[in-house]
Amino acid sequence: MPLDQLVQNLESALSKVPLIDPHSHIDPLKPVSKSLDDILGYHYYTELAHSAGMPQTLLAPEADPRDRVREIVKFMDRYDNTAQYAWFIDIAHTFLGLPESETRVSAGDADKLFDAALKTFAQPDWESQVFEKTRLEKIFLTNEFDDPLTGFDTAKYVPCLRTDTLVFHFDKPETRRRLEATTGIDVHDAASLRRALVRVFLRFTQNGAKACAISLPPTFHPAPFDDEHFYEQMQFHGYHDLASGIFWLIAELCRDFRLPFDLMIGVNRKVYPKGVYQGQDLFDQRTSLIQYRDLFNAFPEVTFPVSVLTSLQNQELMAYSWIFPNVLPNGHWWYSNTPPFIRKDLTERITAVPKTKLIGYYSDAYKLEFVKPKYGMYRRILAGVLADEFVRPGTLSETDAVALGTRLLRDNVREVFKV
Amino acid sequence: MPLDQLVQNLESALSKVPLIDPHSHIDPLKPVSKSLDDILGYHYYTELAHSAGMPQTLLAPEADPRDRVREIVKFMDRYDNTAQYAWFIDIAHTFLGLPESETRVSAGDADKLFDAALKTFAQPDWESQVFEKTRLEKIFLTNEFDDPLTGFDTAKYVPCLRTDTLVFHFDKPETRRRLEATTGIDVHDAASLRRALVRVFLRFTQNGAKACAISLPPTFHPAPFDDEHFYEQMQFHGYHDLASGIFWLIAELCRDFRLPFDLMIGVNRKVYPKGVYQGQDLFDQRTSLIQYRDLFNAFPEVTFPVSVLTSLQNQELMAYSWIFPNVLPNGHWWYSNTPPFIRKDLTERITAVPKTKLIGYYSDAYKLEFVKPKYGMYRRILAGVLADEFVRPGTLSETDAVALGTRLLRDNVREVFKV
Amino acid sequence: MPLDQLVQNLESALSKVPLIDPHSHIDPLKPVSKSLDDILGYHYYTELAHSAGMPQTLLAPEADPRDRVREIVKFMDRYDNTAQYAWFIDIAHTFLGLPESETRVSAGDADKLFDAALKTFAQPDWESQVFEKTRLEKIFLTNEFDDPLTGFDTAKYVPCLRTDTLVFHFDKPETRRRLEATTGIDVHDAASLRRALVRVFLRFTQNGAKACAISLPPTFHPAPFDDEHFYEQMQFHGYHDLASGIFWLIAELCRDFRLPFDLMIGVNRKVYPKGVYQGQDLFDQRTSLIQYRDLFNAFPEVTFPVSVLTSLQNQELMAYSWIFPNVLPNGHWWYSNTPPFIRKDLTERITAVPKTKLIGYYSDAYKLEFVKPKYGMYRRILAGVLADEFVRPGTLSETDAVALGTRLLRDNVREVFKV
């Protein structure tokens, strides 16, 4: 019983659009996987296997990668219903030679796949093969403020200044030491902080950075701090409680340097501290974009592509994007990056927010091999939404629907981030 | 690829039901548009155009209406994906002679449409033409407490006492001055306030008012105040902080005068103060109907048709309506008045709340020309929900499904508001 | 216009799976109905009839059961759109001889149905007939801590220790008197409380109890109390404010006795105190699973099947179940137990949480006759979700989809509760 022809047509047309992926965690010096352990070590798989009962023993760095892969694959028959498992099957089909006719992977396949991956990933042109099979044109990075931005092609790997550490860990001496090391400035008051941040922004924009980004807890309220407050906290209170004010300074620099500021709103870190690596964060649904009211009003010149962790905040995101010219809905993040949430959130946005403001998707990938299955999932849902909301009701022709989809997939990324 | 036949049949049958629209902002002395500027000056279009990048220059009252229309139409190719754009296309088809075969309007069409509108709207019987093409029987107004209620046919234009100003702006001398002007009573304590409100209610009910209404912020908690508290706040605290208590007095009068009290819950005013006129309000999703617990318990004789601003509150509204005999779900308001939210909220209500309590829809229109496209959108969704939830599973025949739809569209409005 | 064949096939296959119902309010000594009054006295019908305008006069215990049934049936034409009405029609078809061709019940049918019920329910093997027609194998009970656990077959009727009274009413002398009566222990400090609870757990587990359960208000935060705090509250503060601490002790005993601890989160009791019996409880959507963070971390050995009252918390439940090995989504509770919410919540869970952790459904029934229509509703939705999310996209064969459905319906109940 095949999916209907209209959805297939739309999906097929959309799959030809070259991708500019506006958010990932790719290391540009090691962008592709070296072994299946790089694929299955992705936190989605370790989380699900652990959640389904896998002990963490083999997740230790010193464990044998092949054993770890066997273990994660062994538990797949407990989580083979998930979207994440479907990404892996897509990877196995596209990159590891699993025949299209085989739609399952089970314990017995681990070694075969491990070997196939080793061989495949060792090809000298593997990186460019992945780019080609993915129709990937550019992909944004997530760079720490002191990351080196050289040694890679910034036309392909677009730097993006991630500011979580500066904002939320400025009370740690290590953060200030790193900031001094990269800028030459010892921060002891608002003025020196501003100077140091300017140097960071200068270096990033000179090296092709196209965005600034941060992830924020559900309780966060941005607020401007006056210089006296910075001084007092820095001199007498161990640099504590400066997050709101540092964030505000960074917004000022986004304005001055004309960088969009990606806000990723809603994550509580280390809710399950004994969870697997990167599988410890959850959230509190009780949060509101009203917390960003002052920010959005104070910076009309700054574009804020906003991601929300929960689908519950999607109506706020839709409404704030409908009203504020500088607020844009950005992709489908993490716990909202599964088909039911994408379908719901996309449908709500695409029927109410100006189409030129909709940034459809980003992969959030750690390795390039994940861009294809994640965008594949998104395109299938996008095709379905375009069919149901626009083509079937007679509002758009198939051609126009593909153009609308292309806008979400690519055009808006180019325009918003000026790439 | 047409919509399926069943949905078309249901929609067609529902489109024959004469409408009683239980909430609008129509001015009964100027109910229809005079020019296309009246249509496109509706805040939905100015908001979306501004959100998509339109400067506000031409929105100034002194700007030329034709220039303003050109500007708003020019930006349509940035928001032609929205439900609001679809309303405009419907208006252009129905009222402005745009051929059905043309499904888009672009910059070049602005002047032609402007001229067509001028000519069409100038017809002496335009108001009755709109009533007829819309199959509109009656429409509720939104009247300030001191609005004149004469000079129009209250059988067609049903007065409704809007109480936001009394409740939320009683600390403004202007409000008290206006209240004294319309009632002859100088309010200085609870007794005089009660007397003044009684006069307002008397005048409204004697002039055919069928409802009282108010819009409320997410944090609002109704509460009875004792007379001493009124006295103290009025005498010594500049009439401040009386909102909860005045609201409660109004609920008492709704009981005494047997008027339903429409609650429109969840709006934060002026979140984006530099936004376009009427395009400045947003919300905080963190609100609950539990805040109305005492009210619903204290006034079992008052019918409360409740609108919620966010779809997130729809499950509460469904549950409170299922339990409290005096709580009724009322239409789909503002940021929840787009197809995905209507579909979801309607489906949730129609499968769990007694059908005699479901007030399906209201237009919220400022000009009569909007009643048709808005109800048209609603009927299409209603037809789909009736098909999916009742006819296809074999629970209702097509005829019975149309009867259920008619109940939501018309019968319940008649019964609840006694019109 | 029939439902599509694929969904029918899946539903038909799923309907053959023998049921183990992991949560009900069945009285094992009076598990089946004696008259139609037992069926229509279920709070869903009294609530809906009352919400739609039925006075409560005939709900008094001394009223004639036949008159009460007539009254509730008389109001059905006001709530015959609801899922609950559909359950009743299913019961009438399956158990009361209503011909399948008749899909409505109206006022005139009350006496005929009442008589049919009296005769049918009087059959000596009625209980086993219901078990058979329902394909019911086992059903969990909800037992007060001092309920007798004898006189019934615990292989069929599985005891479950409900702890609401112990946790939330320990300040009532009656609770402590009952606890002393059943355990022989006078509770006056933490140690004696622990001893008394151990006796309760011993008696329950020795009598085949397979779970502990509790329903919790939206504001609840579990927390460990130290012994001094227990002592002080018990000696000097009338045993007040101990809920969080008693709850924590019970979690410790769930760990020690290896019982899953069912959490049913989100209910506010007596919001509408003049409502019908059991129809007085509502909720506040503003609640979060983050309140259970410490609990889930402190008890990795305890399995927590979690039910949430609102669909709004479903994304949290999905995410917490995806991350915490000991958190499992459990069924569709009360105000989320209607088709639109089940469909949404199930789809969100089944695409993101390991399938071995999904406890599909429970009936929450007070009389056995309700297990069939409720599970019937669930299976129809489950079949639709399996078709849309897995079979139509080509991810699963029909056979594999039925296996996945069977896991939700039965396998996981067996494994999680060890029955």
XYZ file of N, CA, C and O in Angstrom, chain A residues 228-337:
440
model
N 27.873 48.994 36.494
C 28.149 48.862 37.929
C 27.827 47.444 38.390
O 28.542 46.855 39.199
N 26.727 46.914 37.888
C 26.346 45.563 38.295
C 27.396 44.548 37.846
O 27.792 43.656 38.610
N 27.844 44.686 36.594
C 28.919 43.798 36.128
C 30.126 43.912 37.054
O 30.704 42.908 37.490
N 30.489 45.150 37.351
C 31.682 45.380 38.164
C 31.546 44.705 39.519
O 32.436 43.974 39.970
N 30.421 44.926 40.145
C 30.208 44.391 41.485
C 30.249 42.859 41.496
O 30.903 42.240 42.332
N 29.535 42.248 40.520
C 29.515 40.783 40.480
C 30.915 40.234 40.196
O 31.305 39.204 40.742
N 31.648 40.918 39.329
C 32.982 40.416 38.967
C 33.963 40.588 40.122
O 34.769 39.704 40.409
N 33.885 41.727 40.782
C 34.868 42.010 41.822
C 34.544 41.310 43.140
O 35.450 40.870 43.838
N 33.273 41.257 43.478
C 32.932 40.808 44.841
C 32.120 39.526 44.905
O 31.904 38.983 45.970
N 31.627 39.023 43.771
C 30.760 37.847 43.839
C 31.187 36.754 42.871
O 30.342 36.034 42.321
N 32.485 36.675 42.629
C 33.008 35.534 41.875
C 32.426 35.397 40.474
O 32.295 34.276 39.975
N 32.048 36.515 39.849
C 31.545 36.496 38.473
C 30.226 35.719 38.354
O 29.855 35.265 37.278
N 29.540 35.578 39.485
C 28.282 34.825 39.453
C 27.124 35.644 38.889
O 27.153 36.868 38.877
N 26.076 34.936 38.480
C 24.785 35.530 38.108
C 24.909 36.635 37.054
O 24.252 37.668 37.145
N 25.736 36.383 36.075
C 25.895 37.376 35.015
C 25.254 36.944 33.698
O 25.298 37.678 32.706
N 24.626 35.759 33.692
C 24.174 35.182 32.418
C 23.281 36.140 31.626
O 23.520 36.381 30.431
N 22.242 36.692 32.262
C 21.300 37.549 31.519
C 22.010 38.736 30.887
O 21.728 39.124 29.748
N 22.945 39.323 31.643
C 23.635 40.506 31.152
C 24.642 40.202 30.057
O 24.770 40.967 29.091
N 25.364 39.095 30.192
C 26.318 38.730 29.131
C 25.550 38.416 27.847
O 25.938 38.826 26.746
N 24.451 37.703 28.023
C 23.602 37.411 26.867
C 23.208 38.707 26.159
O 23.248 38.802 24.926
N 22.829 39.705 26.940
C 22.393 40.983 26.351
C 23.530 41.664 25.585
O 23.313 42.194 24.482
N 24.736 41.615 26.148
C 25.900 42.184 25.439
C 26.126 41.470 24.109
O 26.455 42.100 23.092
N 25.932 40.162 24.126
C 26.130 39.398 22.892
C 25.079 39.793 21.854
O 25.387 39.923 20.658
N 23.837 40.020 22.329
C 22.800 40.494 21.394
C 23.196 41.843 20.785
O 22.988 42.087 19.589
N 23.791 42.705 21.602
C 24.250 43.997 21.068
C 25.296 43.802 19.972
O 25.294 44.488 18.946
N 26.178 42.819 20.194
C 27.213 42.577 19.186
C 26.629 41.921 17.940
O 27.099 42.170 16.826
N 25.611 41.083 18.110
C 24.925 40.535 16.929
C 24.363 41.686 16.106
O 24.409 41.663 14.864
N 23.819 42.675 16.799
C 23.314 43.854 16.089
C 24.459 44.571 15.378
O 24.395 44.822 14.174
N 25.545 44.836 16.101
C 26.627 45.614 15.514
C 27.329 44.862 14.385
O 27.769 45.460 13.411
N 27.447 43.547 14.537
C 28.139 42.749 13.516
C 27.161 42.138 12.511
O 27.544 41.335 11.680
N 25.872 42.465 12.629
C 24.841 41.991 11.702
C 24.808 40.478 11.573
O 24.720 39.920 10.476
N 24.868 39.830 12.718
C 24.759 38.373 12.722
C 23.394 37.960 13.267
O 22.962 38.469 14.308
N 22.697 37.032 12.603
C 21.501 36.454 13.232
C 21.900 35.745 14.535
O 23.013 35.218 14.639
N 20.981 35.766 15.499
C 21.261 35.158 16.800
C 20.269 34.000 16.993
O 19.098 34.207 17.302
N 20.762 32.772 16.798
C 19.923 31.575 16.967
C 19.659 31.326 18.445
O 20.600 31.089 19.220
N 18.402 31.322 18.827
C 18.047 30.984 20.204
C 17.437 29.585 20.225
O 16.499 29.304 19.480
N 17.971 28.732 21.068
C 17.444 27.376 21.183
C 16.935 27.264 22.617
O 17.711 27.105 23.566
N 15.627 27.343 22.736
C 15.027 27.624 24.035
C 14.416 26.393 24.686
O 13.624 25.675 24.063
N 14.788 26.162 25.935
C 14.027 25.201 26.735
C 14.734 24.040 27.380
O 14.060 23.205 27.976
N 16.057 23.975 27.312
C 16.708 22.754 27.819
C 17.192 22.903 29.264
O 17.802 23.891 29.634
N 16.866 21.910 30.079
C 17.444 21.775 31.421
C 18.572 20.766 31.346
O 18.346 19.610 30.955
N 19.753 21.191 31.719
C 20.911 20.295 31.615
C 20.992 19.349 32.826
O 20.618 19.703 33.935
N 21.480 18.144 32.564
C 21.788 17.159 33.610
C 20.604 16.827 34.523
O 20.747 16.709 35.736
N 19.448 16.655 33.933
C 18.293 16.201 34.712
C 18.498 14.744 35.133
O 18.073 14.328 36.206
N 19.156 13.975 34.279
C 19.475 12.569 34.585
C 20.994 12.449 34.547
O 21.563 11.999 33.552
N 21.647 12.868 35.637
C 23.117 12.986 35.580
C 23.834 11.664 35.348
O 24.969 11.669 34.880
N 23.200 10.533 35.643
C 23.846 9.252 35.374
C 23.482 8.709 33.999
O 23.751 7.544 33.697
N 22.827 9.517 33.192
C 22.495 9.078 31.840
C 23.729 8.978 30.973
O 24.833 9.367 31.384
N 23.559 8.498 29.760
C 24.689 8.382 28.840
C 25.182 9.771 28.462
O 24.488 10.771 28.659
N 26.365 9.838 27.919
C 26.949 11.098 27.467
C 25.984 11.799 26.513
O 25.504 11.181 25.563
N 25.682 13.050 26.800
C 24.736 13.856 26.007
C 23.290 13.366 26.097
O 22.428 13.870 25.378
N 23.034 12.402 26.965
C 21.673 11.888 27.131
C 21.173 12.163 28.539
O 20.586 11.295 29.181
N 21.412 13.364 29.035
C 21.098 13.686 30.424
C 20.172 14.887 30.546
O 19.792 15.275 31.644
N 19.833 15.465 29.414
C 19.119 16.745 29.434
C 17.643 16.554 29.134
O 17.276 15.817 28.230
N 16.825 17.255 29.878
C 15.388 17.220 29.614
C 14.831 18.625 29.735
O 15.540 19.587 29.465
N 13.589 18.765 30.185
C 13.016 20.117 30.154
C 11.843 20.238 31.102
O 11.409 19.267 31.724
N 11.396 21.448 31.216
C 10.201 21.802 31.972
C 9.310 22.517 30.964
O 9.703 23.533 30.402
N 8.129 21.957 30.729
C 7.271 22.554 29.686
C 6.812 23.964 30.049
O 6.330 24.692 29.194
N 6.953 24.344 31.319
C 6.410 25.633 31.755
C 7.384 26.767 31.448
O 8.151 27.207 32.313
N 7.380 27.210 30.249
C 8.235 28.302 29.825
C 7.457 29.092 28.779
O 6.481 28.584 28.227
N 7.850 30.327 28.561
C 7.106 31.152 27.599
C 8.038 32.105 26.874
O 8.997 32.621 27.451
N 7.732 32.384 25.622
C 8.484 33.382 24.865
C 8.253 34.794 25.406
O 8.983 35.711 25.041
N 7.267 34.947 26.278
C 7.065 36.268 26.882
C 8.345 36.672 27.640
O 8.619 37.865 27.805
N 9.142 35.702 28.045
C 10.404 35.985 28.712
C 11.389 36.740 27.793
O 12.336 37.336 28.270
N 11.142 36.684 26.496
C 12.028 37.316 25.525
C 11.445 38.615 24.964
O 11.977 39.183 24.008
N 10.341 39.040 25.560
C 9.658 40.252 25.115
C 10.589 41.454 25.035
O 10.662 42.133 24.011
N 11.318 41.729 26.104
C 12.208 42.893 26.101
C 13.300 42.751 25.042
O 13.651 43.708 24.353
N 13.834 41.559 24.926
C 14.888 41.319 23.939
C 14.401 41.604 22.522
O 15.051 42.321 21.760
N 13.255 41.016 22.175
C 12.750 41.178 20.804
C 12.434 42.645 20.517
O 12.605 43.113 19.385
N 11.967 43.366 21.523
C 11.680 44.783 21.331
C 12.956 45.630 21.257
O 13.009 46.612 20.519
N 13.954 45.249 22.039
C 15.167 46.075 22.114
C 16.058 45.932 20.888
O 16.871 46.815 20.607
N 15.922 44.827 20.167
C 16.818 44.566 19.039
C 16.055 44.325 17.737
O 16.131 43.238 17.161
N 15.345 45.343 17.266
C 14.598 45.133 16.016
C 15.505 44.817 14.836
O 15.058 44.210 13.869
N 16.803 45.194 14.938
C 17.710 44.952 13.799
C 18.295 43.545 13.810
O 18.915 43.127 12.830
N 18.157 42.857 14.927
C 18.725 41.513 15.002
C 17.675 40.485 14.601
O 16.543 40.510 15.089
N 18.045 39.590 13.714
C 17.174 38.467 13.359
C 17.381 37.356 14.376
O 18.517 36.931 14.604
N 16.282 36.907 14.970
C 16.361 35.807 15.943
C 15.687 34.552 15.383
O 14.473 34.399 15.489
N 16.449 33.650 14.772
C 15.862 32.352 14.420
C 15.699 31.556 15.720
O 16.674 31.327 16.442
N 14.462 31.200 16.043
C 14.178 30.596 17.346
C 13.782 29.130 17.195
O 12.898 28.793 16.393
N 14.455 28.278 17.966
C 14.056 26.877 18.078
C 13.490 26.661 19.473
O 14.024 27.190 20.445
N 12.427 25.894 19.557
C 11.877 25.566 20.866
C 11.986 24.066 21.090
O 11.815 23.285 20.149
N 12.275 23.689 22.317
C 12.501 22.274 22.591
C 11.205 21.487 22.565
O 11.195 20.311 22.206
N 10.106 22.128 22.939
C 8.848 21.386 22.982
C 7.844 21.929 21.978
O 7.755 23.125 21.745
N 7.109 21.013 21.452
C 6.035 21.325 20.525
C 4.978 22.191 21.213
O 4.222 22.908 20.557
N 4.930 22.137 22.528
C 3.972 22.960 23.281
C 4.239 24.440 23.091
O 3.352 25.264 23.218
N 5.500 24.772 22.839
C 5.806 26.188 22.638
C 5.632 26.594 21.183
O 5.880 27.742 20.838
N 5.218 25.668 20.349
C 5.168 26.012 18.925
C 4.115 27.074 18.615
O 4.311 27.902 17.732
N 3.005 27.058 19.333
C 2.003 28.088 19.034
C 2.526 29.468 19.429
O 2.282 30.446 18.736
N 3.247 29.549 20.539
C 3.890 30.820 20.866
C 4.874 31.219 19.769
O 4.894 32.372 19.327
N 5.689 30.273 19.340
C 6.683 30.589 18.314
C 5.992 31.052 17.026
O 6.418 32.024 16.388
N 4.915 30.368 16.674
C 4.131 30.777 15.506
C 3.630 32.210 15.698
O 3.781 33.060 14.819
N 3.062 32.492 16.853
C 2.438 33.803 17.072
C 3.479 34.915 17.194
O 3.307 36.004 16.638
N 4.555 34.652 17.899
C 5.600 35.680 18.021
C 6.238 35.954 16.659
O 6.621 37.089 16.360
N 6.349 34.922 15.818
C 6.920 35.105 14.475
C 5.955 35.839 13.561
O 6.368 36.491 12.602
N 4.704 35.685 13.827
C 3.661 36.351 13.033
C 3.641 37.840 13.366
O 3.379 38.674 12.488
N 3.980 38.197 14.605
C 3.891 39.581 15.056
C 5.243 40.319 14.975
O 5.315 41.431 14.476
N 6.292 39.718 15.485
C 7.599 40.375 15.500
C 8.338 40.143 14.176
O 8.626 38.991 13.833
N 8.695 41.208 13.453
C 9.439 41.002 12.196
C 10.772 40.290 12.401
O 11.258 39.612 11.500
N 11.359 40.418 13.588
C 12.695 39.866 13.812
C 12.709 38.473 14.441
O 13.779 37.962 14.769
N 11.535 37.858 14.599
C 11.476 36.501 15.162
C 11.101 35.518 14.061
O 10.103 35.724 13.362
N 11.896 34.457 13.914
C 11.676 33.459 12.861
C 11.662 32.056 13.455
O 12.545 31.738 14.263
N 10.747 31.214 13.050
C 10.770 29.825 13.539
C 11.886 29.057 12.834
O 12.019 29.148 11.613
N 12.659 28.324 13.605
C 13.844 27.664 13.067
C 13.840 26.164 13.350
O 14.107 25.730 14.474
N 13.528 25.375 12.337
C 13.679 23.931 12.418
C 12.881 23.249 13.512
O 11.943 23.815 14.090
N 13.301 22.009 13.782
C 12.593 21.145 14.727
C 13.637 20.473 15.604
O 14.372 19.618 15.142
N 13.682 20.872 16.841
C 14.832 20.600 17.688
C 14.625 19.411 18.615
O 13.648 19.365 19.354
N 15.541 18.436 18.520
C 15.743 17.456 19.568
C 14.477 16.667 19.938
O 14.038 15.834 19.173
N 13.864 16.972 21.060
C 12.685 16.204 21.467
C 11.461 16.538 20.619
O 10.409 15.930 20.786
N 11.577 17.530 19.748
C 10.492 17.804 18.797
C 10.879 17.375 17.389
O 10.168 17.679 16.440
N 11.986 16.676 17.260
C 12.477 16.264 15.947
C 12.079 14.824 15.618
O 12.902 14.012 15.208
